Every structure is written in C-alpha cells, then in structure tokens.
Short mmCIF file of C-alpha atoms and ligand atoms in Angstrom, two decimals:
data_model
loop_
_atom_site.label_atom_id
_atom_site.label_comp_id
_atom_site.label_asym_id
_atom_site.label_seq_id
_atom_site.Cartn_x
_atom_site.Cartn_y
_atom_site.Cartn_z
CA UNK G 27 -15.25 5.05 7.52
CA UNK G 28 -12.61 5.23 10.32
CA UNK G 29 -10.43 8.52 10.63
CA UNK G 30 -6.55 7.24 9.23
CA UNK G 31 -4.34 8.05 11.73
CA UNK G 32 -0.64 7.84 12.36
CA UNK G 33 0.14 5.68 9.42
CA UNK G 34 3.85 5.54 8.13
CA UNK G 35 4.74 4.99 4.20
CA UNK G 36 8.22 4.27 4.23
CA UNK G 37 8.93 5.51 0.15
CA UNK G 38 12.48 3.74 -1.67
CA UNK G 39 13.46 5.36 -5.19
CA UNK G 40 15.14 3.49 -8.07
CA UNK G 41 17.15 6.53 -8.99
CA UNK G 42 19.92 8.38 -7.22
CA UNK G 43 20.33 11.19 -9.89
CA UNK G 44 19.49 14.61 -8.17
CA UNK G 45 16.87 15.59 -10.51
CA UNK G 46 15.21 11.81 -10.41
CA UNK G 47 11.89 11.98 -12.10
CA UNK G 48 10.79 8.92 -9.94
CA UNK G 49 12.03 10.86 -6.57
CA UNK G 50 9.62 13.89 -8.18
CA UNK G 51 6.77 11.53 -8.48
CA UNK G 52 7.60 9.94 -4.49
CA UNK G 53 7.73 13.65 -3.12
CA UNK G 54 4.37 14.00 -4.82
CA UNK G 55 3.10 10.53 -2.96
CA UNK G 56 4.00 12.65 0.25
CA UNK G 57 2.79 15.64 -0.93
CA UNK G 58 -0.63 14.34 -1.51
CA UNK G 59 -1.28 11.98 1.02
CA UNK G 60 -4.18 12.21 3.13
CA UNK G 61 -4.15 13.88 6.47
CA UNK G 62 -2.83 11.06 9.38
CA UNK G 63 -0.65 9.38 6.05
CA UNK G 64 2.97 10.18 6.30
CA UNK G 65 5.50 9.30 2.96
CA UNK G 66 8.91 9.35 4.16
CA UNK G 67 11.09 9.29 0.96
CA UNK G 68 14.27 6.89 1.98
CA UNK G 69 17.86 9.10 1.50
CA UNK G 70 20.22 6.20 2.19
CA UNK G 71 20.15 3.74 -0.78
CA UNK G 72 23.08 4.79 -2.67
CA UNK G 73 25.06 4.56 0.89
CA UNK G 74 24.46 1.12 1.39
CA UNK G 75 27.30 -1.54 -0.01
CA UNK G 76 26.25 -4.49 -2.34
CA UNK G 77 24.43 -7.60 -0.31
CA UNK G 78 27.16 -9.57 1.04
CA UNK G 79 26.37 -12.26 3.71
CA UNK G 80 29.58 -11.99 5.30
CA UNK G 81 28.57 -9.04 6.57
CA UNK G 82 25.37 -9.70 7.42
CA UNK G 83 26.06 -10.50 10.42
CA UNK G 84 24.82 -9.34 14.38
CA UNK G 85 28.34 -7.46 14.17
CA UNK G 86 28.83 -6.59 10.67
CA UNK G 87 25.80 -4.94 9.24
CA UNK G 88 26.71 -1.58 7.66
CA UNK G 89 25.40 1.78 9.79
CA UNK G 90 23.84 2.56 6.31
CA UNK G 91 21.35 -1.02 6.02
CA UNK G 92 20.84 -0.33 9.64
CA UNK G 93 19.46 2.46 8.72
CA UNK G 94 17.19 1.23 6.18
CA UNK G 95 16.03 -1.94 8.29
CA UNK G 96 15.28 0.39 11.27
CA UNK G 97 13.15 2.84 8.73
CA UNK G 98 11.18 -0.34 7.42
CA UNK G 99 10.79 -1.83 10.98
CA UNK G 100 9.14 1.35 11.91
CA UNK G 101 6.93 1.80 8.73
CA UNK G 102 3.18 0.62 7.60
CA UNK G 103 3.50 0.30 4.26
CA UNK G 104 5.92 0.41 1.27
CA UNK G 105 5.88 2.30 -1.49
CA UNK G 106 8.73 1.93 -4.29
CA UNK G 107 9.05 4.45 -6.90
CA UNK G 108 11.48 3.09 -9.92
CA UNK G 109 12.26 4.28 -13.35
CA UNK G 110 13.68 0.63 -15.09
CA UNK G 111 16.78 -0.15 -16.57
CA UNK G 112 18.12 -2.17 -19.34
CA UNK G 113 14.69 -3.75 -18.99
CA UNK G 114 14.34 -4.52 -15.48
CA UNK G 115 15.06 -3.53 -11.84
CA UNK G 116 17.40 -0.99 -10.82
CA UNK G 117 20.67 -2.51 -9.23
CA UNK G 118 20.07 0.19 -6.18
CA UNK G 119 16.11 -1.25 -5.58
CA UNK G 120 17.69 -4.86 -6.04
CA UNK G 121 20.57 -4.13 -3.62
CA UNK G 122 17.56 -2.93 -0.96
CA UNK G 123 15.38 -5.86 -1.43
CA UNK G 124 17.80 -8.15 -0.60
CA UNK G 125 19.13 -6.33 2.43
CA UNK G 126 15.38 -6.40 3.68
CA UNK G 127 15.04 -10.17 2.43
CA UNK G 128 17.05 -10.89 6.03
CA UNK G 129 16.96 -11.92 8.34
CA UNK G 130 15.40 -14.58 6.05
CA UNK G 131 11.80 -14.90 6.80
CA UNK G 132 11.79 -12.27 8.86
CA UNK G 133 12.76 -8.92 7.25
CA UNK G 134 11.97 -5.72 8.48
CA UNK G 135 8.94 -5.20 5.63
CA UNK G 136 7.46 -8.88 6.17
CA UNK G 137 3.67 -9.12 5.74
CA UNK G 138 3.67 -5.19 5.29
CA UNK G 139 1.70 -3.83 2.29
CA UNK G 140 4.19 -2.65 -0.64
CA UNK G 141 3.33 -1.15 -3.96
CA UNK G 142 5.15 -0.29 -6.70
CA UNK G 143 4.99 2.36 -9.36
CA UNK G 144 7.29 4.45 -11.00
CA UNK G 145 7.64 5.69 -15.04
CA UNK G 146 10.47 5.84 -17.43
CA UNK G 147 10.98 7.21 -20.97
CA UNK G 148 9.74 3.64 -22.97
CA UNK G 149 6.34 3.99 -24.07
CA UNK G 150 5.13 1.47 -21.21
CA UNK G 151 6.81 3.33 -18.42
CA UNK G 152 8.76 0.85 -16.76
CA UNK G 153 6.44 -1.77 -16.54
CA UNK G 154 8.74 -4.48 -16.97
CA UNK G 155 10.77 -3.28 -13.93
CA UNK G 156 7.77 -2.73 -11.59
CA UNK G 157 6.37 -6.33 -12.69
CA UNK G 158 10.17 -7.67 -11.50
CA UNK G 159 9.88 -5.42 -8.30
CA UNK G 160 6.85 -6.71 -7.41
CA UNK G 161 7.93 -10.38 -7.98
CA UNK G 162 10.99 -10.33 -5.93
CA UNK G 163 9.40 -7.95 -2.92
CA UNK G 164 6.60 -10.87 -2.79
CA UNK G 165 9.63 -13.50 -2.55
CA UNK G 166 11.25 -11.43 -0.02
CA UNK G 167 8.33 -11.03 2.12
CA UNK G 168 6.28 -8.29 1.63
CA UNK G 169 2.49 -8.33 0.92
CA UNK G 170 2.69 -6.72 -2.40
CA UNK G 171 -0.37 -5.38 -3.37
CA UNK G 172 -0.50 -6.45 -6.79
CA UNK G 173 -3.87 -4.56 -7.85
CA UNK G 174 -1.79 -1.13 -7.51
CA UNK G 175 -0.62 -0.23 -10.99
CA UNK G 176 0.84 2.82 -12.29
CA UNK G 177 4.08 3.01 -15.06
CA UNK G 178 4.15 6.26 -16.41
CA UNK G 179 5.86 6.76 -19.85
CA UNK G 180 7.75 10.34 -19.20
CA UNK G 181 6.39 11.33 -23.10
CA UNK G 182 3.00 11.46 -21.13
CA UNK G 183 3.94 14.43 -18.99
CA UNK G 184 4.17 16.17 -21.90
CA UNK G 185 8.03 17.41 -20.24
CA UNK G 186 5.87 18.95 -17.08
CA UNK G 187 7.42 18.11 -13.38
CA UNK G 188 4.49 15.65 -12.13
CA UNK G 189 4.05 17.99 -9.41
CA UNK G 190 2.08 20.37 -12.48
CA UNK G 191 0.63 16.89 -14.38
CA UNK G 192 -3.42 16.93 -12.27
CA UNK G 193 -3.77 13.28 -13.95
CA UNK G 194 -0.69 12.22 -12.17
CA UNK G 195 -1.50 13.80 -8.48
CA UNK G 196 -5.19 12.18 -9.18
CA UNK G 197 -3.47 8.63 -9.80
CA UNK G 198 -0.82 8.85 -7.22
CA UNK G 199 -3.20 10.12 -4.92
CA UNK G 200 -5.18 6.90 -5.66
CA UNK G 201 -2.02 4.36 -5.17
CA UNK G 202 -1.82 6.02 -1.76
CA UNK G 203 -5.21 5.58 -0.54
CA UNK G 204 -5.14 2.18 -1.85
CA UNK G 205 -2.50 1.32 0.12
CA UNK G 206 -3.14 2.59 3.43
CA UNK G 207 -6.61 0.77 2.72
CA UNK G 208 -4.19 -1.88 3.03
CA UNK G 209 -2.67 -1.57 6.56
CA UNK G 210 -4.38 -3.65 9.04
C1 FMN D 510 21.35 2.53 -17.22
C2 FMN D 510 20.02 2.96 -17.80
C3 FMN D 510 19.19 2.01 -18.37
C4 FMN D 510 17.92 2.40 -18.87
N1 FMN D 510 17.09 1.45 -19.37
C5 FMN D 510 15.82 1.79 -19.69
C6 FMN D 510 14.86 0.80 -20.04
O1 FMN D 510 15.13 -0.38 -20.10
N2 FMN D 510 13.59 1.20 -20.33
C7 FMN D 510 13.22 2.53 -20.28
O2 FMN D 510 12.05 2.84 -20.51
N3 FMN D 510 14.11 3.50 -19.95
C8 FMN D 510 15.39 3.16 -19.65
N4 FMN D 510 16.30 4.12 -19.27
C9 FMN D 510 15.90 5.53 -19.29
C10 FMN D 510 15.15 5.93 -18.01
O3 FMN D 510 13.79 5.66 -18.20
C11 FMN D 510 15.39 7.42 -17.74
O4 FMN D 510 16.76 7.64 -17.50
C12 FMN D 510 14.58 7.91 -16.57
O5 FMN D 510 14.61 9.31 -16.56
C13 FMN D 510 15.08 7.39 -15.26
O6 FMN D 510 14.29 7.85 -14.20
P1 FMN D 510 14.72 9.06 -13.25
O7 FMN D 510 14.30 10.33 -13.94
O8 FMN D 510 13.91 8.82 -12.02
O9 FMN D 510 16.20 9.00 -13.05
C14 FMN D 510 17.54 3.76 -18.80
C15 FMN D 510 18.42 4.70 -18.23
C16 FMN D 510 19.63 4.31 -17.72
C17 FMN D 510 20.53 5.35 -17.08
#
C-alpha cells in the first residue's frame, strides 16, 4: 500500500457549547489520525450569519463563510461531527451546508469525500441527524461516503471523555482511515 501523505480533513461540529461532546470526539479524529492525515477542526461556524442569497454575492459574502469556503477549497475530505436536535440536523451544520451548496454546482466540498458521525444522549446516538446530514451533503455536492457509520449514544461512554473510551478511538480511528481510503 502507498505511504498517505499530505492529506487534509477539513472537521465541522454540530455543537458550539465549549465542552461539546461531538468537538471531544472531532479532536479525537485528529488526535488519532494516521501519520501524513491532518483533521483540522473548523472554529468559525457559530460566526457565520444565516444563508441569505442577497448576500451571496462576489461582493457580499461574509469574511466568516469566506472563511469556511476557503478551508473546504483547500481540504481532501470532510468529516462532520454532530450531536442531533429535536430529531434532526443542527441549525449551525444546516446553516454550513448551504453556504457550501454555492456556488450551486460548484461548492467548495464538490465531489470531495464527506462522512458523518457524531453521538447524542438518545439511545441511537443521533442517527436520525447523521442520516439527514448525509442526505443533504449528497444534494449539496459532496461524495458522501455512505458506508461510514458511527452514532454514539453518550450512555455508552459510560460518562468517560471519548478521549479515555479505547472502543471509541478504535472506531473513530476506523472512520478516518476509511475516509482517506477515499481521496483520489
Ligand atoms: C436543542 C436541543 C435539542 C436536542 N434534541 C435531541 C434529540 O433529538 N435527540 C437526542 O438524542 N438528543 C437531543 N438533545 C441532547 C443532545 O444529544 C445533547 O445535548 C448532546 O450533549 C449534544 O452534543 P454536544 O455534547 O456535542 O453538545 C438535544 C439538545 C438540545 C440542546
């Protein structure tokens, strides 16, 4: 097998609170990432104002989706940690997929490999919301890998920061290598 080199995750998070169980489990993606794999966990999303085509415009694009376009432009691969709410998708991971939905047919993640994962206290972890994430990266343009899976139900870490859960690292570690398999 060829040596990975050089190959850029760009990570988004579904949850802007400080202590984010989600962020936890994306610093753990980086964390555990093979040698020549960097995960670059996003900072920006809770900067950036709702979608709004009047500004989405060669003049008018916030400094803030700037920011996140240029990050995607210049990644490999996606990777979109997300607890869910109220059922589904996280306004903040909504509000970033359709900022990188335009230009239409031509956003900054189009054709790149995406995953999602993520967990949440329900006893399936969130599914719902990474089945919706998944749905609505695809229509955006990514190449979601649909074959990664993993919604962890919090109850599961037994109240341990994933960093200390082995199982998790294993199966994050697994969703990573998967999806640099992916980048072409
Ligand atoms: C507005 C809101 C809606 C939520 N809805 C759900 C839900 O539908 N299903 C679920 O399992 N947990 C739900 N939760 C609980 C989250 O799973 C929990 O807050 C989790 O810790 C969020 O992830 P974080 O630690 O990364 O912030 C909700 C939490 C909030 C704040």
């Amino acid at each position: 097998m060829s040596e990975i080199s050089n190959v850029r995750v760009l990570a988004l998070v579904g949850s802007l609170r400080t202590a984010s169980v989600n962020r936890q489990i994306a610093e753990l993606a980086a964390a555990v990432a093979p040698d020549g794999v960097s995960v670059t966990v996003f900072d920006g999303l809770g900067q950036m104002p709702f979608y709004n085509e009047d500004i989405d415009t060669p003049d008018g694009v916030p400094g803030s989706v700037v920011a996140l376009r240029q990050a995607a432009a210049k990644a490999d691969a996606a990777l979109v940690v997300t607890p869910e709410y109220n059922g589904t998708i996280p306004a903040v991971i909504k509000n970033a997929i359709d900022w990188l939905s335009r230009p239409f047919g031509d956003g900054a993640l189009k054709g790149k490999p995406l995953a999602v994962i993520g967990g949440s206290v329900g006893r399936y972890g969130g599914v719902w919301a990474h089945d919706e994430t998944r749905k609505s990266f695809g229509i955006a343009g990514a190449r979601v890998i649909d074959a990664i899976k993993l919604s962890v139900p919090f109850g599961s870490l037994a109240g341990a920061a994933p960093a200390d859960s082995s199982e998790l690292s294993a199966n994050v570690r697994d969703v990573i290598g998967k999806l640099v398999a992916e980048v072409g």
